[in-house]
Coordinates of C-alpha atoms in Angstrom, one line a residue:
M173 CA 30.9 -1.3 0.8
A174 CA 29.6 -4.4 2.6
D175 CA 29.6 -6.3 5.8
K176 CA 33.1 -7.9 6.1
T177 CA 31.9 -10.6 8.5
V178 CA 28.5 -11.7 9.7
A179 CA 27.3 -14.5 12.0
A180 CA 25.2 -17.2 10.5
G181 CA 21.6 -16.5 11.2
K182 CA 22.0 -12.8 10.9
A183 CA 21.3 -10.6 7.8
G184 CA 24.2 -9.4 5.7
G185 CA 24.3 -6.5 3.3
A186 CA 26.3 -4.7 0.6
S187 CA 25.9 -1.4 -1.1
V188 CA 27.4 0.3 -4.2
L189 CA 27.9 4.0 -4.0
S190 CA 28.9 6.3 -6.9
C191 CA 31.8 8.7 -6.5
G192 CA 30.9 10.5 -9.7
A193 CA 28.0 10.4 -12.1
P194 CA 24.7 9.1 -10.6
L195 CA 23.8 5.4 -10.8
A196 CA 21.5 4.8 -13.7
D197 CA 21.2 1.1 -13.3
V198 CA 22.4 -1.6 -10.8
S199 CA 22.2 -5.4 -11.0
W200 CA 23.5 -7.6 -8.3
T201 CA 24.3 -11.3 -8.7
Q202 CA 26.0 -13.9 -6.5
V203 CA 29.2 -15.3 -7.9
S204 CA 30.0 -18.0 -5.3
G205 CA 29.6 -19.2 -1.8
P206 CA 26.6 -20.5 0.2
A207 CA 23.5 -19.6 -1.8
V208 CA 21.6 -16.5 -0.7
T209 CA 18.5 -14.7 -2.1
L210 CA 19.0 -11.1 -3.2
Q211 CA 15.5 -9.6 -2.9
A212 CA 16.7 -6.2 -3.9
A213 CA 19.0 -7.1 -6.7
R214 CA 18.1 -4.1 -8.9
T215 CA 18.8 -1.5 -6.2
P216 CA 22.1 -0.1 -5.0
T217 CA 21.9 -1.9 -1.6
V218 CA 21.1 -5.6 -1.1
S219 CA 20.4 -7.6 2.0
F220 CA 20.4 -11.3 2.4
E221 CA 19.8 -14.0 5.0
T222 CA 22.8 -16.1 6.0
R223 CA 22.2 -19.7 7.0
E224 CA 25.6 -21.4 6.8
K225 CA 29.3 -20.6 7.1
G226 CA 31.4 -19.7 4.1
V227 CA 32.5 -16.8 1.9
I228 CA 29.8 -15.1 -0.2
V229 CA 31.0 -13.3 -3.3
L230 CA 28.7 -10.7 -4.8
R231 CA 29.0 -8.7 -8.0
A232 CA 27.4 -5.4 -8.9
D233 CA 27.1 -4.5 -12.6
V234 CA 26.6 -0.8 -12.7
T235 CA 25.6 1.7 -15.4
L236 CA 26.3 5.3 -14.6
A237 CA 24.2 8.2 -15.9
D238 CA 27.0 9.2 -18.3
G239 CA 26.8 5.7 -19.9
A240 CA 29.9 4.3 -18.2
R241 CA 29.7 0.6 -17.2
L242 CA 31.5 -1.0 -14.2
S243 CA 31.6 -4.4 -12.5
L244 CA 32.4 -4.4 -8.8
S245 CA 32.8 -7.4 -6.5
T246 CA 32.8 -7.8 -2.7
E247 CA 33.1 -10.6 -0.2
V248 CA 31.1 -11.3 3.0
T249 CA 32.5 -13.9 5.3
V250 CA 29.8 -15.8 7.2
G251 CA 31.0 -17.2 10.6
D252 CA 29.6 -19.4 13.3
A253 CA 26.0 -18.7 14.5
P254 CA 25.7 -17.0 17.9
A255 CA 25.6 -19.5 20.8
G256 CA 22.8 -17.9 22.7
S257 CA 20.4 -15.0 22.4
F258 CA 21.2 -12.5 19.6
I259 CA 19.8 -9.6 17.6
S260 CA 19.6 -9.1 13.8
L261 CA 18.6 -5.9 12.0
R262 CA 16.6 -6.1 8.8
A263 CA 17.1 -4.9 6.2
D264 CA 20.0 -3.1 4.6
H265 CA 18.5 -1.0 1.8
S266 CA 18.7 2.2 -0.3
V267 CA 16.3 5.1 0.0
R268 CA 16.0 8.5 -1.7
P269 CA 17.1 11.5 0.4
E270 CA 14.3 13.2 2.4
V271 CA 12.2 10.0 2.4
Q272 CA 10.9 8.3 5.5
T273 CA 12.1 4.7 6.0
S274 CA 12.4 2.1 8.7
V275 CA 14.6 -0.8 10.1
R276 CA 13.3 -3.5 12.4
A277 CA 15.3 -5.3 15.1
W278 CA 14.7 -9.0 15.4
P279 CA 15.7 -10.6 18.8
T280 CA 16.3 -14.4 18.7
L281 CA 16.0 -15.5 22.3
S282 CA 17.4 -18.7 23.9
G283 CA 15.3 -20.6 26.4
N284 CA 13.3 -18.4 28.8
D285 CA 15.5 -15.3 28.1
S286 CA 13.6 -12.0 27.3
V287 CA 14.6 -8.6 26.0
A288 CA 15.5 -6.1 28.8
S289 CA 16.5 -3.3 26.5
I290 CA 17.4 -2.3 22.9
V291 CA 19.4 0.8 22.4
W292 CA 19.8 2.4 18.9
T293 CA 22.8 4.5 17.9
Q294 CA 23.8 6.1 14.6
V295 CA 27.4 5.1 13.9
G296 CA 28.0 6.5 10.4
G297 CA 26.8 9.1 7.9
P298 CA 25.0 12.5 8.2
A299 CA 23.0 12.7 11.4
V300 CA 19.3 11.9 11.4
K301 CA 16.5 12.2 14.0
M302 CA 15.8 8.7 15.1
D303 CA 12.3 7.6 16.2
T304 CA 12.7 4.6 18.5
A305 CA 9.5 4.9 20.5
N306 CA 9.0 1.3 19.6
R307 CA 12.3 -0.2 20.7
Q308 CA 12.2 -2.8 18.0
L309 CA 11.6 -0.3 15.2
L310 CA 13.8 2.5 14.0
M311 CA 12.2 5.1 11.8
F312 CA 13.8 8.2 10.4
K313 CA 13.7 10.7 7.5
A314 CA 16.7 10.3 5.3
P315 CA 18.8 13.6 5.2
A316 CA 19.1 15.7 2.1
S317 CA 22.1 14.7 0.0
A318 CA 23.2 15.4 -3.6
T319 CA 25.7 12.6 -3.6
D320 CA 25.6 8.9 -2.7
V321 CA 26.3 8.3 1.0
A322 CA 25.9 5.5 3.5
L323 CA 24.2 5.7 6.9
R324 CA 25.0 3.1 9.5
F325 CA 23.0 2.3 12.6
R326 CA 23.7 -0.1 15.5
A327 CA 21.2 -1.7 17.8
T328 CA 22.4 -3.2 21.1
M329 CA 20.2 -5.7 22.9
T330 CA 20.5 -6.6 26.6
T331 CA 18.5 -9.6 27.8
S332 CA 17.1 -10.6 31.2
A333 CA 19.9 -13.2 31.5
G334 CA 22.5 -10.5 31.0
V335 CA 23.4 -11.3 27.4
T336 CA 24.5 -8.4 25.3
D337 CA 24.6 -8.5 21.5
S338 CA 24.7 -5.9 18.7
D339 CA 24.1 -5.7 15.0
E340 CA 24.5 -3.0 12.4
V341 CA 22.5 -2.0 9.3
L342 CA 23.5 -0.1 6.2
I343 CA 21.1 2.4 4.5
G344 CA 22.4 3.9 1.3
L345 CA 21.2 7.3 0.1
D346 CA 20.3 7.2 -3.5
P347 CA 19.9 10.7 -4.9
Q348 CA 17.9 11.6 -8.0
A349 CA 17.9 14.6 -10.3
P350 CA 15.7 17.4 -9.0
G351 CA 12.1 17.5 -10.1
N352 CA 9.9 20.3 -11.4
A353 CA 8.1 22.6 -8.9
D354 CA 4.8 21.3 -10.4
T355 CA 5.6 17.6 -10.2
L356 CA 2.7 15.3 -9.7
F357 CA 4.5 13.6 -6.8
D358 CA 4.6 14.9 -3.2
T359 CA 7.7 13.0 -2.3
P360 CA 10.8 11.7 -4.2
T361 CA 10.0 8.8 -6.4
A362 CA 11.8 5.5 -5.6
R363 CA 14.1 3.7 -7.9
V364 CA 12.0 1.3 -10.1
H365 CA 12.4 -0.7 -13.2
A366 CA 10.2 -2.3 -15.8
Y367 CA 9.4 -5.9 -14.7
R368 CA 9.5 -7.0 -18.3
Q369 CA 12.7 -5.5 -19.6
A370 CA 11.9 -6.5 -23.2
G371 CA 8.3 -5.1 -23.1
A372 CA 7.2 -2.8 -25.8
Y373 CA 6.8 0.1 -23.3
A374 CA 9.6 -0.7 -20.9
G375 CA 11.6 2.3 -22.0
V376 CA 8.9 4.9 -21.3
L377 CA 7.0 3.5 -18.3
A378 CA 9.1 5.2 -15.6
R379 CA 9.6 8.6 -17.3
C380 CA 5.8 8.8 -18.1
T381 CA 4.4 7.6 -14.8
Y382 CA 6.9 7.6 -11.9
D383 CA 9.5 10.3 -12.0
V384 CA 9.7 13.7 -10.2
K385 CA 10.2 15.3 -13.6
V386 CA 6.6 14.4 -14.5
Y387 CA 4.8 17.7 -14.0
Y388 CA 1.7 19.7 -14.9
A389 CA 1.6 23.4 -14.7
S390 CA -1.0 24.0 -17.3
A391 CA -2.4 22.5 -20.5
A392 CA 0.4 24.2 -22.4
N393 CA 3.1 23.6 -19.9
N394 CA 3.5 20.0 -18.7
S395 CA 5.6 16.9 -19.3
L396 CA 2.8 14.4 -19.5
C397 CA 3.3 11.7 -22.2
S398 CA 0.8 11.5 -25.1
A399 CA -1.4 8.4 -25.3
Q400 CA 0.5 7.5 -28.4
V401 CA 3.7 7.1 -26.3
L402 CA 2.0 5.3 -23.5
P403 CA -1.7 4.4 -24.2
P404 CA -4.1 2.7 -21.8
L405 CA -3.9 -1.1 -21.9
Q406 CA -7.3 -1.2 -23.8
T407 CA -5.7 0.5 -26.8
E408 CA -2.9 -2.1 -26.9
A409 CA -5.3 -5.0 -26.4
G410 CA -7.8 -3.8 -29.0
V411 CA -11.4 -2.7 -28.9
G412 CA -13.5 -5.1 -26.9
V413 CA -10.6 -7.4 -26.1
V414 CA -9.7 -8.2 -22.5
P415 CA -5.9 -7.5 -22.0
S416 CA -3.8 -10.6 -21.5
V417 CA -1.7 -11.2 -18.4
A418 CA 1.4 -10.8 -20.6
Q419 CA 0.2 -7.4 -21.8
I420 CA -0.5 -6.3 -18.3
M421 CA 2.9 -7.4 -17.0
G422 CA 4.5 -5.4 -19.8
R423 CA 3.1 -2.3 -18.0
V424 CA 4.4 -3.1 -14.5
L425 CA 7.1 -1.1 -12.8
V426 CA 8.6 -2.5 -9.6
S427 CA 11.1 -1.6 -7.0
H428 CA 11.8 -5.3 -6.4
D429 CA 11.3 -8.2 -8.9
F430 CA 9.4 -10.4 -6.5
L431 CA 6.6 -7.8 -6.5
G432 CA 6.1 -8.3 -10.2
A433 CA 6.3 -12.1 -9.9
N434 CA 3.7 -12.1 -7.1
F435 CA 1.5 -9.8 -9.0
E436 CA 1.7 -11.9 -12.1
Q437 CA 0.9 -15.1 -10.1
F438 CA -2.1 -13.3 -8.5
L439 CA -3.5 -12.4 -11.9
L440 CA -3.0 -16.0 -13.2
T441 CA -4.6 -17.7 -10.2
Q442 CA -7.0 -15.3 -8.5
D443 CA -9.0 -13.8 -11.5
P444 CA -11.2 -16.6 -12.8
N445 CA -13.8 -14.1 -14.1
S446 CA -11.3 -11.7 -15.7
D447 CA -12.6 -8.8 -13.6
F448 CA -9.1 -7.5 -12.8
R449 CA -7.9 -7.8 -16.4
R450 CA -11.0 -6.0 -17.7
L451 CA -10.6 -3.2 -15.1
L452 CA -6.8 -2.9 -15.7
A453 CA -7.6 -2.1 -19.4
S454 CA -8.2 1.5 -18.3
V455 CA -4.7 2.1 -16.9
S456 CA -1.4 3.0 -18.5
A457 CA 0.9 1.4 -15.9
I458 CA 1.0 -0.4 -12.6
V459 CA 3.7 0.9 -10.2
I460 CA 4.5 -1.3 -7.2
G461 CA 7.0 0.0 -4.7
S462 CA 8.4 -0.7 -1.3
H463 CA 8.0 3.0 -0.4
V464 CA 4.6 3.7 -2.1
R465 CA 2.2 4.6 0.6
P466 CA -0.7 5.1 0.4
S467 CA -1.8 3.3 -2.8
F468 CA -3.4 5.7 -5.3
Y469 CA -4.6 6.4 -8.8
S470 CA -3.5 9.4 -10.9
A471 CA -5.6 10.7 -13.7
G472 CA -2.5 12.7 -14.8
T473 CA -0.5 9.6 -15.7
G474 CA -3.4 7.1 -16.0
A475 CA -1.5 4.8 -13.7
I476 CA -2.2 3.1 -10.4
Y477 CA 0.4 3.0 -7.6
L478 CA 0.3 0.0 -5.2
D479 CA 1.8 -0.3 -1.7
A480 CA 4.1 -3.3 -1.7
N481 CA 2.8 -4.3 1.7
N482 CA -0.1 -5.9 -0.2
L483 CA 2.2 -8.2 -2.2
W484 CA 4.8 -9.9 0.0
L485 CA 4.6 -13.7 0.5
S486 CA 7.6 -14.4 2.7
A487 CA 9.2 -12.8 5.7
E488 CA 12.3 -12.0 3.6
Q489 CA 10.1 -10.2 1.1
R490 CA 8.3 -8.3 3.9
D491 CA 11.6 -7.1 5.3
V492 CA 12.1 -4.7 2.3
V493 CA 8.7 -3.0 2.7
T494 CA 8.8 0.1 4.8
E495 CA 6.9 0.2 8.1
V496 CA 6.6 4.0 8.1
P497 CA 2.8 4.8 8.3
D498 CA 1.0 7.1 6.0
Y499 CA 1.8 10.6 7.4
R500 CA -1.9 11.5 6.9
S501 CA -3.3 8.7 9.1
S502 CA -3.8 10.3 12.5
F503 CA -6.3 13.2 12.3
D504 CA -8.2 14.5 15.3
D505 CA -7.6 11.8 17.8
D506 CA -9.6 13.9 20.3
L507 CA -12.9 12.8 18.8
N508 CA -15.4 11.1 21.1
F509 CA -15.7 7.9 19.0
I510 CA -13.6 5.4 17.2
P511 CA -14.4 4.4 13.6
L512 CA -14.1 0.6 13.1
G513 CA -14.2 -1.7 10.1
R514 CA -13.3 -5.3 9.1
S515 CA -14.0 -7.8 6.3
V516 CA -15.7 -11.0 7.4
K517 CA -16.3 -14.4 5.8
N518 CA -18.3 -17.1 7.5
N519 CA -18.4 -15.2 10.8
D520 CA -14.6 -15.0 10.9
Y521 CA -12.0 -12.5 9.7
A522 CA -11.6 -12.8 6.0
R523 CA -7.9 -11.9 6.2
R524 CA -5.3 -13.0 8.8
S525 CA -3.5 -10.5 10.9
Y526 CA 0.3 -10.3 10.4
P527 CA 2.0 -9.0 13.5
S528 CA 5.1 -7.0 12.6
T529 CA 7.0 -8.9 15.3
S530 CA 6.4 -12.3 13.7
R531 CA 8.2 -13.8 10.7
V532 CA 5.2 -15.1 8.8
T533 CA 4.4 -16.2 5.3
R534 CA 1.2 -16.1 3.3
T535 CA -0.1 -17.7 0.1
T536 CA -1.1 -16.2 -3.2
D537 CA -4.7 -17.1 -2.3
E538 CA -4.4 -15.0 0.9
L539 CA -3.4 -12.0 -1.2
L540 CA -7.0 -11.8 -2.4
F541 CA -8.1 -10.2 0.9
D542 CA -5.4 -7.5 0.7
L543 CA -4.4 -7.0 -2.9
G544 CA -7.7 -8.0 -4.4
R545 CA -9.6 -5.5 -2.2
L546 CA -7.1 -2.8 -3.1
L547 CA -7.3 -3.5 -6.8
Y548 CA -11.1 -3.3 -6.8
H549 CA -10.8 0.1 -5.1
E550 CA -8.1 1.7 -7.1
L551 CA -9.3 0.3 -10.4
A552 CA -12.8 1.7 -9.6
H553 CA -11.1 5.1 -9.6
A554 CA -9.3 4.4 -12.9
N555 CA -12.5 3.3 -14.6
D556 CA -14.4 6.3 -13.1
F557 CA -12.0 8.7 -14.9
L558 CA -11.4 6.6 -18.0
P559 CA -13.8 3.6 -18.3
S560 CA -12.2 0.8 -20.3
V561 CA -15.5 0.5 -22.1
N562 CA -15.1 4.1 -23.4
R563 CA -13.5 3.6 -26.8
A564 CA -13.0 7.3 -27.7
M565 CA -9.3 8.0 -27.3
N566 CA -7.2 10.7 -29.1
L567 CA -3.7 9.2 -29.1
Q568 CA -2.2 12.6 -30.0
R569 CA -3.3 14.0 -26.7
T570 CA -2.3 13.0 -23.2
I571 CA -4.4 10.7 -21.1
W572 CA -5.3 13.6 -18.9
D573 CA -6.4 15.7 -22.0
N574 CA -8.7 12.8 -22.9
I575 CA -10.2 12.9 -19.4
A576 CA -10.2 16.6 -18.5
E577 CA -13.3 17.7 -20.5
R578 CA -15.4 15.0 -18.8
V579 CA -14.1 16.0 -15.4
G580 CA -14.8 19.7 -16.1
S581 CA -18.3 19.0 -17.3
R582 CA -19.0 16.6 -14.3
T583 CA -19.9 13.7 -16.5
L584 CA -17.9 11.0 -14.8
P585 CA -19.7 8.0 -13.3
S586 CA -19.0 9.3 -9.8
D587 CA -20.6 12.6 -10.8
A588 CA -23.7 10.8 -12.0
L589 CA -23.8 9.0 -8.7
A590 CA -23.6 12.2 -6.8
S591 CA -26.3 13.8 -9.0
Q592 CA -28.8 10.9 -9.0
Y593 CA -28.2 9.5 -5.5
P594 CA -26.5 12.3 -3.5
L595 CA -25.1 11.8 0.0
Q596 CA -27.4 13.8 2.3
S597 CA -26.1 13.8 5.9
A598 CA -24.7 17.3 6.7
E599 CA -23.2 15.9 9.8
M600 CA -21.3 13.1 8.0
L601 CA -20.2 15.4 5.2
G602 CA -18.7 17.7 7.8
M603 CA -17.2 14.7 9.7
G604 CA -15.7 13.4 6.5
Q605 CA -13.6 16.6 6.3
V606 CA -12.3 15.9 9.8
L607 CA -11.7 12.2 9.4
Y608 CA -10.1 12.2 6.0
Q609 CA -9.2 15.7 4.8
G610 CA -7.5 17.1 7.8
A611 CA -10.1 19.7 8.9
T612 CA -10.1 20.7 12.6
A613 CA -13.1 19.3 14.5
T614 CA -15.5 21.8 16.0
A615 CA -16.6 21.6 19.6
L616 CA -19.9 20.1 18.4
Q617 CA -18.1 17.4 16.3
K618 CA -15.8 16.6 19.2
G619 CA -18.9 15.9 21.4
Y620 CA -20.6 13.4 19.0
T621 CA -21.0 10.0 20.6
A622 CA -20.5 6.7 18.7
A623 CA -24.3 6.2 18.7
E624 CA -24.9 9.7 17.3
I625 CA -22.4 9.2 14.5
G626 CA -23.9 5.8 13.7
G627 CA -27.3 7.4 13.6
F628 CA -26.2 10.1 11.1
F629 CA -24.4 7.5 9.0
G630 CA -27.1 4.8 9.1
A631 CA -29.8 7.2 7.9
D632 CA -27.8 8.2 4.8
R633 CA -27.0 6.1 1.7
A634 CA -23.2 5.6 1.9
S635 CA -21.8 2.1 2.3
D636 CA -18.8 3.4 4.2
D637 CA -17.8 6.7 5.8
Y638 CA -14.8 6.9 3.5
A639 CA -17.5 8.1 1.0
Y640 CA -17.4 11.4 2.8
S641 CA -13.8 12.0 2.0
I642 CA -14.5 14.7 -0.6
Y643 CA -11.8 17.0 -1.9
Q644 CA -13.0 20.6 -2.1
S645 CA -15.7 20.9 -4.8
D646 CA -15.2 17.4 -6.2
S647 CA -18.0 14.9 -6.3
S648 CA -17.1 12.0 -3.9
R649 CA -14.8 9.7 -5.9
E650 CA -14.4 7.5 -2.8
D651 CA -18.2 6.9 -2.7
L652 CA -18.1 5.1 -6.0
A653 CA -14.9 3.2 -5.2
M654 CA -16.2 1.9 -1.9
L655 CA -19.5 0.8 -3.4
F656 CA -17.7 -1.1 -6.1
E657 CA -15.0 -2.6 -3.8
E658 CA -17.6 -3.8 -1.2
F659 CA -19.9 -5.2 -3.9
M660 CA -17.2 -7.1 -5.7
M661 CA -15.8 -8.6 -2.5
S662 CA -19.3 -9.8 -1.5
Y663 CA -20.4 -10.9 -5.0
R664 CA -17.2 -12.7 -6.1
H665 CA -15.7 -13.8 -2.7
N666 CA -18.5 -13.9 -0.2
V667 CA -16.8 -11.3 2.0
R668 CA -18.9 -8.9 3.9
Y669 CA -17.8 -5.6 5.4
D670 CA -18.5 -4.5 9.0
V671 CA -18.7 -0.8 9.7
A672 CA -19.1 0.4 13.3
Y673 CA -18.4 3.2 15.8
A674 CA -17.2 2.6 19.3
N675 CA -17.0 4.9 22.3
Q676 CA -13.7 6.2 23.4
S677 CA -12.6 4.0 26.4
A678 CA -9.7 3.8 28.7
G679 CA -10.0 0.0 28.8
N680 CA -9.0 -2.6 26.3
D681 CA -12.5 -3.3 25.0
L682 CA -14.1 -1.4 22.2
V683 CA -17.8 -0.9 23.1
L684 CA -20.1 -0.3 20.2
G685 CA -22.5 2.6 19.9
W686 CA -23.6 1.5 16.4
G687 CA -22.6 -1.2 14.0
Q688 CA -23.8 -3.0 10.9
R689 CA -22.6 -5.9 8.7
G690 CA -23.2 -6.0 4.9
R691 CA -24.5 -2.5 4.6
I692 CA -24.3 -2.5 0.8
A693 CA -27.5 -4.6 0.8
E694 CA -29.5 -1.7 2.3
P695 CA -32.5 -0.9 0.0
A696 CA -31.4 2.8 -0.3
I697 CA -27.9 1.7 -1.4
K698 CA -28.7 -1.0 -4.0
P699 CA -29.7 1.4 -6.8
R700 CA -26.4 3.2 -6.3
I701 CA -24.4 0.0 -6.8
K702 CA -26.4 -0.8 -9.9
L703 CA -25.5 2.6 -11.4
V704 CA -21.8 2.1 -10.7
L705 CA -21.9 -1.4 -12.3
Q706 CA -23.6 -0.1 -15.4
R707 CA -21.0 2.7 -15.8
I708 CA -17.7 0.9 -15.0
A709 CA -18.4 -2.9 -15.1
P710 CA -21.2 -3.5 -17.6
W711 CA -20.2 -7.2 -17.9
I712 CA -21.8 -7.8 -14.5
D713 CA -25.6 -8.2 -14.4
P714 CA -26.9 -5.5 -12.1
A715 CA -29.6 -8.0 -10.9
A716 CA -26.8 -9.6 -8.9
V717 CA -27.2 -6.7 -6.5
D718 CA -30.6 -8.0 -5.5
S719 CA -29.1 -11.3 -4.3
L720 CA -26.7 -9.7 -1.8
P721 CA -27.1 -11.1 1.8
A722 CA -29.3 -9.0 4.0
P723 CA -27.6 -6.5 6.3
V724 CA -27.3 -7.3 10.0
M725 CA -27.3 -4.8 12.8
M726 CA -25.0 -5.1 15.7
Q727 CA -26.2 -4.7 19.3
P728 CA -25.3 -1.3 20.8
G729 CA -23.3 -1.8 24.0
A730 CA -21.7 -5.0 22.7
R731 CA -18.0 -5.5 22.6
W732 CA -16.5 -5.2 19.1
D733 CA -14.8 -8.6 19.5
A734 CA -18.1 -10.2 20.5
T735 CA -19.9 -9.1 17.3
L736 CA -17.6 -11.1 15.0
A737 CA -19.8 -14.1 15.0
L738 CA -23.4 -13.0 14.2
N739 CA -25.9 -15.8 14.2
P740 CA -23.0 -18.3 14.0
S741 CA -22.9 -22.0 13.5
G742 CA -20.9 -23.9 16.1
L743 CA -17.9 -24.2 13.8
A744 CA -18.0 -20.5 13.0
R745 CA -18.3 -19.6 16.7
R746 CA -15.3 -21.7 17.6
S747 CA -13.3 -20.1 14.8
A748 CA -14.4 -16.6 15.8
L749 CA -13.4 -17.2 19.4
R750 CA -10.1 -18.8 18.7
I751 CA -7.2 -18.1 21.1
E752 CA -4.8 -15.5 19.9
S753 CA -1.6 -14.0 21.2
S754 CA -1.3 -10.4 22.5
D755 CA 0.7 -9.5 19.4
E756 CA -1.9 -11.0 17.1
R757 CA -4.7 -9.2 18.9
A758 CA -2.8 -5.9 18.6
A759 CA -2.3 -6.4 14.9
R760 CA -5.9 -7.3 14.4
L761 CA -7.2 -4.3 16.2
K762 CA -4.7 -2.0 14.5
N763 CA -6.4 -3.1 11.2
D764 CA -9.9 -2.8 12.6
I765 CA -9.5 0.8 13.8
R766 CA -10.1 2.7 10.6
Q767 CA -7.0 4.3 9.1
R768 CA -7.8 8.0 8.5
E769 CA -6.1 8.3 5.2
R770 CA -6.3 11.7 3.5
H771 CA -6.4 11.4 -0.2
G772 CA -6.2 14.7 -2.1
R773 CA -6.7 15.5 -5.7
M774 CA -6.5 12.7 -8.3
T775 CA -6.3 15.2 -11.1
P776 CA -3.2 17.3 -12.1
D777 CA -5.1 20.5 -13.0
G778 CA -5.9 22.6 -9.9
R779 CA -8.6 24.5 -11.9
Q780 CA -10.6 21.3 -12.4
P781 CA -13.3 20.3 -9.9

């Protein structure tokens, strides 16, 4: 099914639905008509931007689960562009049943016209509960379904000038075979494919690392692949050899091909010291998906999983990335303080803000401050569990079996960090359970002021309060990952991290109770970073830690915005105080207010610490 007609300037879409056996593989191509870009060509539903009149002919080449092959064609007629204000919905897409997803409404306004209202209605498919608290954003959980089915939604905009316009969007439900009760994945896994179809491991990547049928019940009852079937990249590259970009790309699974292309370009242009390639040697696969959220590492599969929001370069690419927030990101909002953080370079934000209401682009260079930071963090986890410099690997066993003994005996680098330089603040250890593990705050914790929390934190030896996100009896895995991430961003890219706590306020300003820039250079923290480097990145001289810029305290009582430029030059001050729109400021502060992500176990075996 597809849009029969669409006005130029609006997004069009088409979807292929199976009436029998499930869809095993789909590939869309354009046959004729005005050229369009199919960002989701390997999924059952495609969306595309229309820019000129004509008839667009699309073909879907389909392979069913029973092996049958079909080719289907559809036509979309693109008519005249709207004469005045209009609305377009982006983007048509497919999603697994019982997965949260989103659609954004994009008003295009003529002259001084403004939006008076946007009303959403469901016009097709099984009913869903629509969340339209933000009138320009529809979010919902896809209904359960054992068969392919299409959902249709309509948004009707009325403007201040009295103009009314509507647009519809198509969401295809793409069922998958049921998983095991002990699956490693909390939610259905999205449709992905090997970025390099001819890669040596293309045929096993998905079934070994991203499928609800991947499960672990016990050492004797699991479906984990052996390291012989899918070894870490270091095994493929050879002992002491840094994996090539080509070898890495042979381990990439994507929901959309542009994610693989952008990741490859990032590795080719943003890794002059081969840090990412060295660190990637410890993983079995890199899974990049439009509905992967949050990013994470799994010791069960040896793979890292990356949120596609860190890899888009164009507005059209961003359209396919879900806006649904991590469901674990809003714990205990009744606390008396607000955790803040930002990355700073030359007294200005290291990364731009990207308002969700703006159609923006970014360069591969700019990915460094999103994707680069993320890779340092997740690959620190990977190299904590399976350091690429550790050459002992039994290929007959699973990756987890090769790791489990070290986890059980507490001999991981993060265990050494916790043993030699333990976190000591009882208050922050308790608060970490509230902020990041979902514990209910006590009356005492609810009463802590920003200054008190800053005092507890500042007297301890963590670089970031995410270090206190500790799962049950584990050592803090996040302590090691945050130390490594912050050091690498400072050492390689001259980016310093701010960490602060503001008082809860009814106004628009965030008033600080405590704050610090470049905390990783604190004398009590430097030995901890050196231990981490020696264990997971021995190619970096630990003496580099002693050259980190000295930390700078922020003035209590100052506004958060006013502390961006600390000891600034004139140029830096002008940059820091630049004029920004209300949407830009909202996007910036949304990033600054720390997301309280709850990361659970990284290991598959519940009996392991």
